[in-house]
mmCIF file of C-alpha atoms and ligand atoms in Angstrom:
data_model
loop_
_atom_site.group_PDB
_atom_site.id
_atom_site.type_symbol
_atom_site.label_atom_id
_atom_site.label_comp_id
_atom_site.label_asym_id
_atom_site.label_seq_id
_atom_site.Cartn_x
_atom_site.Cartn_y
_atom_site.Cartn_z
ATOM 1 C CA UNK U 30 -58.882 -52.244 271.931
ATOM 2 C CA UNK U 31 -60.521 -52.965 274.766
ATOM 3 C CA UNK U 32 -63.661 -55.838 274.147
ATOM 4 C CA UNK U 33 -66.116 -54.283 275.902
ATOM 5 C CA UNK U 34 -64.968 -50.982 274.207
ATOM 6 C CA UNK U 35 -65.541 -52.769 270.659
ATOM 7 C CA UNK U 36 -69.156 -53.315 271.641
ATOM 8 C CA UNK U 37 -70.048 -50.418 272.713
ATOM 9 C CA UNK U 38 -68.965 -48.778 269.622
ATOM 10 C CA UNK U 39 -70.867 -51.997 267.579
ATOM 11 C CA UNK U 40 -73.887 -50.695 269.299
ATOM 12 C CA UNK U 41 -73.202 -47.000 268.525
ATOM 13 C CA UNK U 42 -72.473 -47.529 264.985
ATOM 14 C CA UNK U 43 -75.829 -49.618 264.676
ATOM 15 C CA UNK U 44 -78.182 -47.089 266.482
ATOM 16 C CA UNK U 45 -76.544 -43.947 264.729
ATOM 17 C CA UNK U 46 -77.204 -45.587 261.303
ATOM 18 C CA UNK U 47 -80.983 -46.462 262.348
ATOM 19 C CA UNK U 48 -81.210 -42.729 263.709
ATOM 20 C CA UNK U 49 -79.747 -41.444 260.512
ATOM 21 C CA UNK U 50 -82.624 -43.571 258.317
ATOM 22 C CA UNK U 51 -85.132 -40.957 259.650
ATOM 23 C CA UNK U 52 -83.625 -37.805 259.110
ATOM 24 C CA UNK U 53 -85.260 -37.112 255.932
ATOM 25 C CA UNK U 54 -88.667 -38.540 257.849
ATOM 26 C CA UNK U 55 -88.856 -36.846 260.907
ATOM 27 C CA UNK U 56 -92.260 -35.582 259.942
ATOM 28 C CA UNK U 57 -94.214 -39.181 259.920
ATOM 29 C CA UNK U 58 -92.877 -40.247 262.925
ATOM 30 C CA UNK U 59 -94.435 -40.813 266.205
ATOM 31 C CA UNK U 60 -93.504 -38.799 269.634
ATOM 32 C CA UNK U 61 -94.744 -38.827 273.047
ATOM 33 C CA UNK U 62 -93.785 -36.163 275.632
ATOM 34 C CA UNK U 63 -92.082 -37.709 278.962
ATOM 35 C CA UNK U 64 -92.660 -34.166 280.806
ATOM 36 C CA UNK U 65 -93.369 -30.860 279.481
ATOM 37 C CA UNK U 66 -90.572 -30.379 276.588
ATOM 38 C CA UNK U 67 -88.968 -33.723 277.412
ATOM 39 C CA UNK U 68 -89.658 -35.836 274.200
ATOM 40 C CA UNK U 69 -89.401 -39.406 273.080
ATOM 41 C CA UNK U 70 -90.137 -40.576 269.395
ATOM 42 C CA UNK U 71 -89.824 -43.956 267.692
ATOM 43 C CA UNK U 72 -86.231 -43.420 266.852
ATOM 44 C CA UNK U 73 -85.321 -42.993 270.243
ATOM 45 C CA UNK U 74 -86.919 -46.561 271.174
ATOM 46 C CA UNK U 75 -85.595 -48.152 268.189
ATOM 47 C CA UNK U 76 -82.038 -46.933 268.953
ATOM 48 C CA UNK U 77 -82.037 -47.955 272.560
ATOM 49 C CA UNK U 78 -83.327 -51.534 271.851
ATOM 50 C CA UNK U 79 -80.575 -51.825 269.372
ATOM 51 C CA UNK U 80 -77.877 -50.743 272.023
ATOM 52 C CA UNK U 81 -79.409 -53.035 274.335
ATOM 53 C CA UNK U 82 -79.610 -55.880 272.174
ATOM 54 C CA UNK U 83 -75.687 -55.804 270.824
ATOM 55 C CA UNK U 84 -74.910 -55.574 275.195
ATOM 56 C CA UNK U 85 -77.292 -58.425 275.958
ATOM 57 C CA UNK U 86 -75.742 -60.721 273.200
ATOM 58 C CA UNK U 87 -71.860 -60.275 274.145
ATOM 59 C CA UNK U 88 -72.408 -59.932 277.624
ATOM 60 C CA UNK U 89 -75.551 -61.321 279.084
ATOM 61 C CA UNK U 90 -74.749 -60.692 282.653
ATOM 62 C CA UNK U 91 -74.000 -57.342 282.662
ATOM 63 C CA UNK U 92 -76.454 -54.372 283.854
ATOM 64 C CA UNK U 93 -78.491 -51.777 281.407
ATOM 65 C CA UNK U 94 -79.431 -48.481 282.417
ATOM 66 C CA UNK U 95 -80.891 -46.812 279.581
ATOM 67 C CA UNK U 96 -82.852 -43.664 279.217
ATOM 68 C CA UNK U 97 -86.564 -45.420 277.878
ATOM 69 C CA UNK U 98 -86.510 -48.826 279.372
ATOM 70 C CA UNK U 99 -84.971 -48.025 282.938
ATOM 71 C CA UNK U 100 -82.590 -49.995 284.709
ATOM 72 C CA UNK U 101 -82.146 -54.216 284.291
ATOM 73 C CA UNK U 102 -79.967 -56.733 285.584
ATOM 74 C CA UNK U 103 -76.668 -56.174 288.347
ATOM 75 C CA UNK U 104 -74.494 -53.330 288.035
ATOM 76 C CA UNK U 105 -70.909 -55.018 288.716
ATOM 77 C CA UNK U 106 -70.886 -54.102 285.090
ATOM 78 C CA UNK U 107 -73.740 -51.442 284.348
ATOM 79 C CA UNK U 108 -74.180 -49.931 280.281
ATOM 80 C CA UNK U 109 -75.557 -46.584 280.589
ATOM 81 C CA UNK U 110 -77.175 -45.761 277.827
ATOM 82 C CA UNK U 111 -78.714 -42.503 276.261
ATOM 83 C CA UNK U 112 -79.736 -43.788 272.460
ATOM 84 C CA UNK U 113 -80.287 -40.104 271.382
ATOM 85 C CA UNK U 114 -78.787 -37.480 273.084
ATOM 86 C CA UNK U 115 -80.184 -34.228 271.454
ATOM 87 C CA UNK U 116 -83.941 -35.276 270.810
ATOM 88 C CA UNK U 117 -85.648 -32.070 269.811
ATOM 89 C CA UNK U 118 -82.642 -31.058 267.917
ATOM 90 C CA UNK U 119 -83.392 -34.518 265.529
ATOM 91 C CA UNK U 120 -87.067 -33.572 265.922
ATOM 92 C CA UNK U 121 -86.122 -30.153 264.157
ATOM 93 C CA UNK U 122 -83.974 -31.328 261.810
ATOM 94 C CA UNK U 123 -81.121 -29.462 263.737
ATOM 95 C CA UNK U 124 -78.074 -31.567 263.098
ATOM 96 C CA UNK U 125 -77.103 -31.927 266.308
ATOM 97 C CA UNK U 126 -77.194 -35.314 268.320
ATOM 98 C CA UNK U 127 -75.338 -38.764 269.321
ATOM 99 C CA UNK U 128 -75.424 -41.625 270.788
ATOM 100 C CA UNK U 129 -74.035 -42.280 274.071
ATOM 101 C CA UNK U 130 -73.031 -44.956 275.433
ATOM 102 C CA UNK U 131 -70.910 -45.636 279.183
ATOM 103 C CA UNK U 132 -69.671 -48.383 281.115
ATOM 104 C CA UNK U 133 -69.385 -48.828 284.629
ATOM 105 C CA UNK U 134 -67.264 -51.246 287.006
ATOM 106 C CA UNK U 135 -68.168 -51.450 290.053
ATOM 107 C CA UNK U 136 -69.485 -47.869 290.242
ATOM 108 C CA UNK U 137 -66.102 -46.605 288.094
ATOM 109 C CA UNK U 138 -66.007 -45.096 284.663
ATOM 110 C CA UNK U 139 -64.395 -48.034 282.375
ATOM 111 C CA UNK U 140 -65.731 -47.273 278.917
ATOM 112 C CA UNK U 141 -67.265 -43.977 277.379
ATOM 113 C CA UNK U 142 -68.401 -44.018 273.276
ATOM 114 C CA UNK U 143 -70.138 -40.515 272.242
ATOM 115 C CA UNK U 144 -71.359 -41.389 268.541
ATOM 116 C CA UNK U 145 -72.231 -37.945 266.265
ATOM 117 C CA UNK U 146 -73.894 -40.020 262.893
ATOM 118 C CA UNK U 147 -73.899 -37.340 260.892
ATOM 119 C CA UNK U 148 -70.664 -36.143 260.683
ATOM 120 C CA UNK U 149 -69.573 -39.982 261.743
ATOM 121 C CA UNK U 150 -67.247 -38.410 264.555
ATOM 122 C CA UNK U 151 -66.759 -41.054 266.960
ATOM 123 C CA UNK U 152 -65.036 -40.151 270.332
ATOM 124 C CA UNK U 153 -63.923 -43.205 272.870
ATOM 125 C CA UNK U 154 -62.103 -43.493 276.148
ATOM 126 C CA UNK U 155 -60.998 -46.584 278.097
ATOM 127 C CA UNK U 156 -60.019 -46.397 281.457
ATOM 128 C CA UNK U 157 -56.838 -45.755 281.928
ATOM 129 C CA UNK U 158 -56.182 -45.639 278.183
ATOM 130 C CA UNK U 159 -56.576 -42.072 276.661
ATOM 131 C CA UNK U 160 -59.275 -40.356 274.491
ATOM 132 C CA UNK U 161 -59.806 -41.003 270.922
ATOM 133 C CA UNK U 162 -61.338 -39.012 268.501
ATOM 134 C CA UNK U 163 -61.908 -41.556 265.171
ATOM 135 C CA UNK U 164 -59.067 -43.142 266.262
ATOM 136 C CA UNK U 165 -56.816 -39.922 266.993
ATOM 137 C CA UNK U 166 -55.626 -38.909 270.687
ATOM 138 C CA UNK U 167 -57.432 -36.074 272.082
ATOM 139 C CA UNK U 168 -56.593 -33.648 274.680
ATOM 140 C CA UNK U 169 -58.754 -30.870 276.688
ATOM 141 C CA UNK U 170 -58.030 -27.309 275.643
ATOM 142 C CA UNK U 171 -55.150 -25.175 276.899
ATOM 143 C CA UNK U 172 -57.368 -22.133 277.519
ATOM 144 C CA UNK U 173 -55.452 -20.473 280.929
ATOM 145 C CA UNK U 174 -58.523 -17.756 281.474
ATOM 146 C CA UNK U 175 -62.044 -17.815 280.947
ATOM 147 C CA UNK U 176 -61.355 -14.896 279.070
ATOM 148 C CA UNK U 177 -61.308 -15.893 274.735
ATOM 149 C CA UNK U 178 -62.815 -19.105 276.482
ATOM 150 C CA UNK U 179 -65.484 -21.087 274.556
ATOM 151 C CA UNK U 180 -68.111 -22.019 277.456
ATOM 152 C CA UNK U 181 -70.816 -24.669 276.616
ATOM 153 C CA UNK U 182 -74.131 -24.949 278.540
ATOM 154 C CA UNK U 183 -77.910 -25.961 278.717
ATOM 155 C CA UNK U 184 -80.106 -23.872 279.288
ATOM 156 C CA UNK U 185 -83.825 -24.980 281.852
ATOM 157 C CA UNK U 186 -86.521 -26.203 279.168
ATOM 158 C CA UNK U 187 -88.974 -27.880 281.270
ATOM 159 C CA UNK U 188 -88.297 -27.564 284.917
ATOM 160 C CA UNK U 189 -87.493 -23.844 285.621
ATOM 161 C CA UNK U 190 -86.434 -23.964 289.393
ATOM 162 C CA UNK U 191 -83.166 -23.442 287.706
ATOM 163 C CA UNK U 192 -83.872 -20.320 285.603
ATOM 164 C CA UNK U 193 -82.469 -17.767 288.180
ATOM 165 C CA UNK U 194 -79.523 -19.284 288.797
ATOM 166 C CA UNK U 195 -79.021 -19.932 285.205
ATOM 167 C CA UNK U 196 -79.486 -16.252 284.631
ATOM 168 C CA UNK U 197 -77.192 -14.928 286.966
ATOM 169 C CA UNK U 198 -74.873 -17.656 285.652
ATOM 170 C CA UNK U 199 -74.935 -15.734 282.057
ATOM 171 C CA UNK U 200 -75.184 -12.236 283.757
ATOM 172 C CA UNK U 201 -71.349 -13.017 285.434
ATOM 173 C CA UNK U 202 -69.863 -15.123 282.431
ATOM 174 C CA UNK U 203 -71.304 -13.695 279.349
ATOM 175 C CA UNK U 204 -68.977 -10.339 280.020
ATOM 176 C CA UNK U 205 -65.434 -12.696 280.981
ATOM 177 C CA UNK U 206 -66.207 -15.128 278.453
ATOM 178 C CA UNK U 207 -65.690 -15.333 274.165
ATOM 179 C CA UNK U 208 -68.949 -16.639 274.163
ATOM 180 C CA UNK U 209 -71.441 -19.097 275.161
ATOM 181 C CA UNK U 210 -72.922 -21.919 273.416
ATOM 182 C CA UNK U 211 -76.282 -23.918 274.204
ATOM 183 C CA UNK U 212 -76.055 -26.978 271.267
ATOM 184 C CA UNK U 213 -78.629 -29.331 272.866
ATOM 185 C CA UNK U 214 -76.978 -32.237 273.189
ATOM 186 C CA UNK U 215 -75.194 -32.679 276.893
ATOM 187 C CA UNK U 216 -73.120 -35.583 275.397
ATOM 188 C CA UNK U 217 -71.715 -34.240 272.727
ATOM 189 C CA UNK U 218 -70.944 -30.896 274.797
ATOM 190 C CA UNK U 219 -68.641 -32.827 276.661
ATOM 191 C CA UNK U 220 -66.727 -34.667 273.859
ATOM 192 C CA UNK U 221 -66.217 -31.094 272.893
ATOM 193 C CA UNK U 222 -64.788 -30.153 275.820
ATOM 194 C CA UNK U 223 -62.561 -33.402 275.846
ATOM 195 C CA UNK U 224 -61.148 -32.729 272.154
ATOM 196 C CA UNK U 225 -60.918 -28.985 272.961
ATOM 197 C CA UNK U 226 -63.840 -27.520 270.973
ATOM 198 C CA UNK U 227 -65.030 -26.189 274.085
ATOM 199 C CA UNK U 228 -63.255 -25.059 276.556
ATOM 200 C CA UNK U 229 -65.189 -25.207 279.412
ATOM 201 C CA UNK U 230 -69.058 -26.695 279.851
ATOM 202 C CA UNK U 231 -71.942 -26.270 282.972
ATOM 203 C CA UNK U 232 -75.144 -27.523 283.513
ATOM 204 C CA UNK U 233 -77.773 -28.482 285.718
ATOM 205 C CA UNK U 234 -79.982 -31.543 286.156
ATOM 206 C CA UNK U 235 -78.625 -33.522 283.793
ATOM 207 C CA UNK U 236 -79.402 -37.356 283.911
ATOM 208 C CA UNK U 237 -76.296 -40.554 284.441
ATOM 209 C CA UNK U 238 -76.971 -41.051 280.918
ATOM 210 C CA UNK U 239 -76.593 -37.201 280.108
ATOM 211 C CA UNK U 240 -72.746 -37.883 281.869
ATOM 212 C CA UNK U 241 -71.409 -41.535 281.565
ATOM 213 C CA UNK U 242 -69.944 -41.581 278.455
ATOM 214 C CA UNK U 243 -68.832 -38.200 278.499
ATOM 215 C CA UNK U 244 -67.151 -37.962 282.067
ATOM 216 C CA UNK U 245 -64.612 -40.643 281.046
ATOM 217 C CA UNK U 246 -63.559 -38.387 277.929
ATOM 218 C CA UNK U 247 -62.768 -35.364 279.538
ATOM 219 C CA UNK U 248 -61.206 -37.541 282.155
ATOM 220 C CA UNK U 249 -58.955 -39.622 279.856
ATOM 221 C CA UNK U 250 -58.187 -36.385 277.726
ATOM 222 C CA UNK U 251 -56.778 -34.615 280.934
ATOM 223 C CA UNK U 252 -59.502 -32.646 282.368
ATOM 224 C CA UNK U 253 -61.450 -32.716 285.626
ATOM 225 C CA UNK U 254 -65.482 -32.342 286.332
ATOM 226 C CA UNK U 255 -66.959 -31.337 289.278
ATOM 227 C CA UNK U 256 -70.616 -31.070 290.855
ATOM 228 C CA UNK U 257 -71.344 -26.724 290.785
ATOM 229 C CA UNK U 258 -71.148 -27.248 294.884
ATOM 230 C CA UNK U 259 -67.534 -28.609 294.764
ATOM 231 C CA UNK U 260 -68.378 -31.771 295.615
ATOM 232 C CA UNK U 261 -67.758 -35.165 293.282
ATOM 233 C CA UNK U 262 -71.675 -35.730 293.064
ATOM 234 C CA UNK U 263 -72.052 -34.848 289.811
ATOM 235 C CA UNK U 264 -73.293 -37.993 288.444
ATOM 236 C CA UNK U 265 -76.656 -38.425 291.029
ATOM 237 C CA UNK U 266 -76.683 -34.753 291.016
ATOM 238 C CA UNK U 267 -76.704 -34.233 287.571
ATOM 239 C CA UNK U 268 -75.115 -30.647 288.208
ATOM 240 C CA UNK U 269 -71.884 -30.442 285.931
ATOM 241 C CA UNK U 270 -69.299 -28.222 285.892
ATOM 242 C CA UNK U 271 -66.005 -29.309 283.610
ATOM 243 C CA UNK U 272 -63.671 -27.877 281.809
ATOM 244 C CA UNK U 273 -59.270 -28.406 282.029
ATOM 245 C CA UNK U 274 -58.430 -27.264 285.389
ATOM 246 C CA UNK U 275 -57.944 -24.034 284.841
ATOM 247 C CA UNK U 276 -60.711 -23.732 283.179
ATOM 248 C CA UNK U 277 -63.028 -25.852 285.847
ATOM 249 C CA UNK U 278 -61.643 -23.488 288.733
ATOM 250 C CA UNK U 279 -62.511 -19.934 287.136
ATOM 251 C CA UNK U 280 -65.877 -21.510 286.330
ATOM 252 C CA UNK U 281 -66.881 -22.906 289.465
ATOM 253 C CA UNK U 282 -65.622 -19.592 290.953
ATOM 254 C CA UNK U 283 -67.830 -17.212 288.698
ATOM 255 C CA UNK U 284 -70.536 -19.946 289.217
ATOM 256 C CA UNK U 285 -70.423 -19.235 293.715
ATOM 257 C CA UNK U 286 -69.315 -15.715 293.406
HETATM 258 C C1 IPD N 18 -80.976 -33.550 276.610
HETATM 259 C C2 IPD N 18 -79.786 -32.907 275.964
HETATM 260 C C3 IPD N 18 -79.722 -31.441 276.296
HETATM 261 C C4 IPD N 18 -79.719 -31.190 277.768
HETATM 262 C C5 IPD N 18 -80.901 -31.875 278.429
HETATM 263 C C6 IPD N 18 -80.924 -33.358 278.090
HETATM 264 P P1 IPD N 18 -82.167 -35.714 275.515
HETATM 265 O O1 IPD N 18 -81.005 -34.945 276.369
HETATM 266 O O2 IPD N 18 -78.592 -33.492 276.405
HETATM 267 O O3 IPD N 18 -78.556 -30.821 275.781
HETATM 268 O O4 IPD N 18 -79.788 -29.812 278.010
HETATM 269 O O5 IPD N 18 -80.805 -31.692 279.810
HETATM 270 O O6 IPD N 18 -82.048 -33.958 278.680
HETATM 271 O O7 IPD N 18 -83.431 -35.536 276.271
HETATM 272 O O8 IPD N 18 -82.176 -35.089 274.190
HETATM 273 O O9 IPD N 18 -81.637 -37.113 275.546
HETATM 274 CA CA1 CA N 19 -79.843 -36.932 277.020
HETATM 275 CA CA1 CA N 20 -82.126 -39.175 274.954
#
């Protein structure tokens, strides 16, 4: 295994295990709002300075992004780090979150860990390498047509420039499609889509730490991601479309039809 892999899924371990702690607490806890609907608790903070602290001691040199504390250091090597992906699911008790965790080399996907503590699924890629699901290869979905496809999504919660589009988006696929699934956690929506669960995921505005981690899986399990224009901007644009090819190419063709 790759080292830097190994700490990345030190770090991930850790955090999960603090997130898990509060579970059964969620009620005492304190939370701020970033924007309207965007929350941060406690949890979220502790999780991050966890990551953050496992990256700093292996590899002191090497860039953070995280979601709370920003961006530190170079990014020859840059850690992009969401410590809770799926925030007001964990603030309702709704068992649906990770941690996510990326690496970047020189601007290229090296290492992706998506970390689900509950049900202690653990999905990796290296570069180059493959996608692992607890240690077993994983491959995108073989879905030819978005018809019997499984589409994830997100829906707007605080910023609604997005709501038309996102309407129109569910007016053309909800007839073609088997259904349509918002789970709240952009992370572990595309792990899904890299072990198959979904076949196909889009969303808009999501953040580099929304992405990283789980670009590389669906990459190293064999399917492609796209910004919705086309273009490969998806990380600064945070406006995902991704899927196996097949898949990618009837949704990105609903999506600008
Ligand atoms: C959110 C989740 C959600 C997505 C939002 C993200 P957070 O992350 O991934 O599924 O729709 O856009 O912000 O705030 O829980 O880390
Ligand atoms: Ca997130
Ligand atoms: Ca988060």
């Amino acid at each position: 295994m790759h080292p830097m892999l190994n700490i990345g899924i030190r770090a991930a371990h850790a955090a999960g295990d603090n997130i898990v702690r509060y579970v059964d607490r969620i009620e005492g806890l304190e939370i701020d709002s970033k924007s309207r609907n965007d929350f941060v608790s406690e949890v979220d903070k502790q999780a991050e300075a966890i990551i953050i602290d496992h990256i700093r001691k292996a590899y002191p040199d090497h860039g953070i992004l995280a979601e709370e504390s920003g961006k530190h250091g170079n990014d020859t090597y840059q850690w992009i780090i969401d410590p809770l992906d799926g925030t007001t699911n964990f603030l309702h008790g709704f068992p649906q979150f990770a941690v996510s965790i990326g690496l970047l080399h020189k601007g290229v996907f090296d290492q992706a860990i998506v970390y689900d503590p509950l049900r202690q699924e653990l999905f990796t890629a290296s570069k180059g390498g493959g996608a692992n699901l607890n240690n077993r290869r994983i491959r995108v979905s073989k879905q030819k047509e978005l018809e019997g496809a499984l589409i994830g999504t997100g829906f707007p919660y605080g910023d609604m420039d997005n709501l038309d589009n996102y309407l129109e988006s569910f007016r053309k696929l909800c007839p073609v499609t088997a259904g349509i699934r918002r789970s709240g956690s952009a992370a572990l929506d595309l792990a899904y889509v890299a072990c198959g669960r979904l076949d196909g995921f889009w969303e808009y505005n999501l953040k580099k730490w929304d992405i990283a981690a789980g670009a590389l899986l669906i990459l190293e399990s064999g399917g492609i991601l796209s910004d919705i224009d086309k273009s490969d901007n998806y990380m600064s644009s945070g406006n995902i479309v991704a899927g196996n090819t097949r898949i990618s190419t009837q949704l990105l063709d609903v999506l600008h039809s």
